[in-house]
Structure formats: structure tokens, C-alpha cells
Amino acid sequence: MSTPPHEGVTVHFAGSDWVVPALSLGQLKKLMPHFQALQSGQFSIEQIDSSLQVIHAALSRNYPALQLEDVEDLVDLASMPILMEAIMRASGLVRQGEAMAG
């Protein structure tokens, strides 16, 4: 992989290091319903779908060829919370050293 255009948090998953950038404000605006869906206490298909949408949006800033279907195949239950935390930290939604709710 070449040097990504956006700085971010480096996460190792699916056998590679990925630079997870902050979401753009436009992405954040479009993804707010997904963040709200992730606040419900029950683990559900909707939460998985919302997580995949958020992860794809963030990764697509640095890896524009990456399709949602690719993210569905690459991300597993072990890497999903790690990626979501990286996105939240890179986007300034969770401060460094602050624990995520959940």
C-alpha cells in the first residue's frame, strides 16, 4: 500500500496495517443515524450494518478503491471495535485516554 493521503490511527487487521483517518464533516453528517443506531444496547444486525458503514466511510478516504463489500469481508468481530475506536479517536469524538462507552 502506498502512503495514504490522510493522517490517522494505524490499525493492524486483515494481515495489513491500515491508516484509519478522521471522518470528514460531510461523512459525519451523513453517518449520524448510524452513530445513533450504535448507541442502542442490543447487539443487532443493524449495529453491524452501521459499524460497517462507518468503517467503510473512514477507510475509503485513504483507500478509495475499497468497496463496502470488501469491508464486510475484511472486518471481523475482533477488529470491529478496534476500528470503531480508531475512527472515534481520529475524528475527535473520543479524547485520547478517554474510554469509549459500551
PDB file of C-alpha atoms in Angstrom:
ATOM      1  CA  MET A   1       0.000   0.000   0.000  1.00  0.00           C
ATOM      2  CA  SER A   2       1.240   3.486  -0.809  1.00  0.00           C
ATOM      3  CA  THR A   3       1.285   6.410   1.615  1.00  0.00           C
ATOM      4  CA  PRO A   4      -2.328   7.359   2.371  1.00  0.00           C
ATOM      5  CA  PRO A   5      -3.411  10.972   1.760  1.00  0.00           C
ATOM      6  CA  HIS A   6      -4.906  11.468   5.242  1.00  0.00           C
ATOM      7  CA  GLU A   7      -3.176  11.012   8.597  1.00  0.00           C
ATOM      8  CA  GLY A   8      -4.886   8.824  11.133  1.00  0.00           C
ATOM      9  CA  VAL A   9      -4.571   5.944  13.544  1.00  0.00           C
ATOM     10  CA  THR A  10      -2.692   2.884  12.271  1.00  0.00           C
ATOM     11  CA  VAL A  11      -4.579  -0.349  12.907  1.00  0.00           C
ATOM     12  CA  HIS A  12      -3.373  -3.837  12.006  1.00  0.00           C
ATOM     13  CA  PHE A  13      -6.160  -6.065  10.737  1.00  0.00           C
ATOM     14  CA  ALA A  14      -6.755  -8.488   7.870  1.00  0.00           C
ATOM     15  CA  GLY A  15      -2.996  -9.067   7.683  1.00  0.00           C
ATOM     16  CA  SER A  16      -2.048  -5.442   6.921  1.00  0.00           C
ATOM     17  CA  ASP A  17      -1.528  -2.073   8.566  1.00  0.00           C
ATOM     18  CA  TRP A  18      -4.280   0.403   7.668  1.00  0.00           C
ATOM     19  CA  VAL A  19      -4.245   4.133   8.406  1.00  0.00           C
ATOM     20  CA  VAL A  20      -7.716   4.963   9.708  1.00  0.00           C
ATOM     21  CA  PRO A  21      -8.358   8.690   9.169  1.00  0.00           C
ATOM     22  CA  ALA A  22     -10.869  11.026  10.738  1.00  0.00           C
ATOM     23  CA  LEU A  23     -14.269  11.196   9.129  1.00  0.00           C
ATOM     24  CA  SER A  24     -14.878  14.336   7.096  1.00  0.00           C
ATOM     25  CA  LEU A  25     -17.648  16.604   8.378  1.00  0.00           C
ATOM     26  CA  GLY A  26     -19.752  15.636   5.374  1.00  0.00           C
ATOM     27  CA  GLN A  27     -19.317  11.962   6.192  1.00  0.00           C
ATOM     28  CA  LEU A  28     -20.104  12.576   9.854  1.00  0.00           C
ATOM     29  CA  LYS A  29     -23.298  14.421   8.910  1.00  0.00           C
ATOM     30  CA  LYS A  30     -24.444  11.556   6.669  1.00  0.00           C
ATOM     31  CA  LEU A  31     -23.443   8.899   9.208  1.00  0.00           C
ATOM     32  CA  MET A  32     -25.139  10.408  12.294  1.00  0.00           C
ATOM     33  CA  PRO A  33     -28.094   7.973  12.076  1.00  0.00           C
ATOM     34  CA  HIS A  34     -25.578   5.112  12.138  1.00  0.00           C
ATOM     35  CA  PHE A  35     -23.864   6.517  15.230  1.00  0.00           C
ATOM     36  CA  GLN A  36     -27.280   6.807  16.884  1.00  0.00           C
ATOM     37  CA  ALA A  37     -28.058   3.178  15.980  1.00  0.00           C
ATOM     38  CA  LEU A  38     -24.800   2.136  17.641  1.00  0.00           C
ATOM     39  CA  GLN A  39     -25.959   3.677  20.934  1.00  0.00           C
ATOM     40  CA  SER A  40     -28.695   1.077  21.474  1.00  0.00           C
ATOM     41  CA  GLY A  41     -27.756  -1.577  23.995  1.00  0.00           C
ATOM     42  CA  GLN A  42     -28.686  -4.656  21.963  1.00  0.00           C
ATOM     43  CA  PHE A  43     -26.151  -6.197  19.574  1.00  0.00           C
ATOM     44  CA  SER A  44     -28.041  -6.476  16.296  1.00  0.00           C
ATOM     45  CA  ILE A  45     -27.767  -6.734  12.536  1.00  0.00           C
ATOM     46  CA  GLU A  46     -28.499  -3.002  12.414  1.00  0.00           C
ATOM     47  CA  GLN A  47     -25.489  -2.306  14.634  1.00  0.00           C
ATOM     48  CA  ILE A  48     -23.255  -4.483  12.468  1.00  0.00           C
ATOM     49  CA  ASP A  49     -24.512  -2.692   9.348  1.00  0.00           C
ATOM     50  CA  SER A  50     -23.985   0.714  10.965  1.00  0.00           C
ATOM     51  CA  SER A  51     -20.458  -0.218  12.045  1.00  0.00           C
ATOM     52  CA  LEU A  52     -19.614  -1.410   8.533  1.00  0.00           C
ATOM     53  CA  GLN A  53     -20.973   1.820   7.013  1.00  0.00           C
ATOM     54  CA  VAL A  54     -18.863   3.953   9.376  1.00  0.00           C
ATOM     55  CA  ILE A  55     -15.720   1.837   8.911  1.00  0.00           C
ATOM     56  CA  HIS A  56     -16.097   1.885   5.122  1.00  0.00           C
ATOM     57  CA  ALA A  57     -16.611   5.659   5.069  1.00  0.00           C
ATOM     58  CA  ALA A  58     -13.463   6.293   7.109  1.00  0.00           C
ATOM     59  CA  LEU A  59     -11.255   3.804   5.273  1.00  0.00           C
ATOM     60  CA  SER A  60     -12.455   4.996   1.863  1.00  0.00           C
ATOM     61  CA  ARG A  61     -10.802   8.373   2.490  1.00  0.00           C
ATOM     62  CA  ASN A  62      -7.390   6.691   2.347  1.00  0.00           C
ATOM     63  CA  TYR A  63      -8.313   3.649   0.261  1.00  0.00           C
ATOM     64  CA  PRO A  64     -10.835   4.905  -2.348  1.00  0.00           C
ATOM     65  CA  ALA A  65     -10.933   1.600  -4.248  1.00  0.00           C
ATOM     66  CA  LEU A  66     -12.203  -0.193  -1.125  1.00  0.00           C
ATOM     67  CA  GLN A  67     -15.846  -1.193  -1.538  1.00  0.00           C
ATOM     68  CA  LEU A  68     -18.369  -1.817   1.240  1.00  0.00           C
ATOM     69  CA  GLU A  69     -18.369  -5.498   0.267  1.00  0.00           C
ATOM     70  CA  ASP A  70     -14.592  -5.588   0.831  1.00  0.00           C
ATOM     71  CA  VAL A  71     -15.053  -4.158   4.321  1.00  0.00           C
ATOM     72  CA  GLU A  72     -17.747  -6.756   5.038  1.00  0.00           C
ATOM     73  CA  ASP A  73     -15.234  -9.490   4.153  1.00  0.00           C
ATOM     74  CA  LEU A  74     -12.193  -7.964   5.897  1.00  0.00           C
ATOM     75  CA  VAL A  75     -13.682  -6.864   9.226  1.00  0.00           C
ATOM     76  CA  ASP A  76     -14.468  -9.464  11.873  1.00  0.00           C
ATOM     77  CA  LEU A  77     -15.855  -9.315  15.412  1.00  0.00           C
ATOM     78  CA  ALA A  78     -12.364  -8.909  16.856  1.00  0.00           C
ATOM     79  CA  SER A  79     -11.370  -5.986  14.626  1.00  0.00           C
ATOM     80  CA  MET A  80     -14.734  -4.162  14.549  1.00  0.00           C
ATOM     81  CA  PRO A  81     -14.454  -2.471  17.988  1.00  0.00           C
ATOM     82  CA  ILE A  82     -10.771  -1.666  17.396  1.00  0.00           C
ATOM     83  CA  LEU A  83     -11.597   0.050  14.104  1.00  0.00           C
ATOM     84  CA  MET A  84     -14.568   1.921  15.570  1.00  0.00           C
ATOM     85  CA  GLU A  85     -12.431   3.213  18.436  1.00  0.00           C
ATOM     86  CA  ALA A  86      -9.714   4.284  15.975  1.00  0.00           C
ATOM     87  CA  ILE A  87     -12.311   6.186  13.918  1.00  0.00           C
ATOM     88  CA  MET A  88     -13.759   7.848  17.013  1.00  0.00           C
ATOM     89  CA  ARG A  89     -10.294   8.893  18.229  1.00  0.00           C
ATOM     90  CA  ALA A  90      -9.104  10.100  14.817  1.00  0.00           C
ATOM     91  CA  SER A  91     -12.330  12.098  14.407  1.00  0.00           C
ATOM     92  CA  GLY A  92     -12.051  13.698  17.843  1.00  0.00           C
ATOM     93  CA  LEU A  93     -15.234  12.047  19.085  1.00  0.00           C
ATOM     94  CA  VAL A  94     -13.300  10.345  21.892  1.00  0.00           C
ATOM     95  CA  ARG A  95     -10.397  12.116  23.523  1.00  0.00           C
ATOM     96  CA  GLN A  96      -7.012  10.439  23.937  1.00  0.00           C
ATOM     97  CA  GLY A  97      -7.061   8.433  27.172  1.00  0.00           C
ATOM     98  CA  GLU A  98     -10.869   8.529  27.442  1.00  0.00           C
ATOM     99  CA  ALA A  99     -12.641   5.180  27.466  1.00  0.00           C
ATOM    100  CA  MET A 100     -15.409   4.554  24.952  1.00  0.00           C
ATOM    101  CA  ALA A 101     -18.849   3.853  26.372  1.00  0.00           C
ATOM    102  CA  GLY A 102     -20.041   0.330  25.963  1.00  0.00           C
TER     103      GLY A 102
END
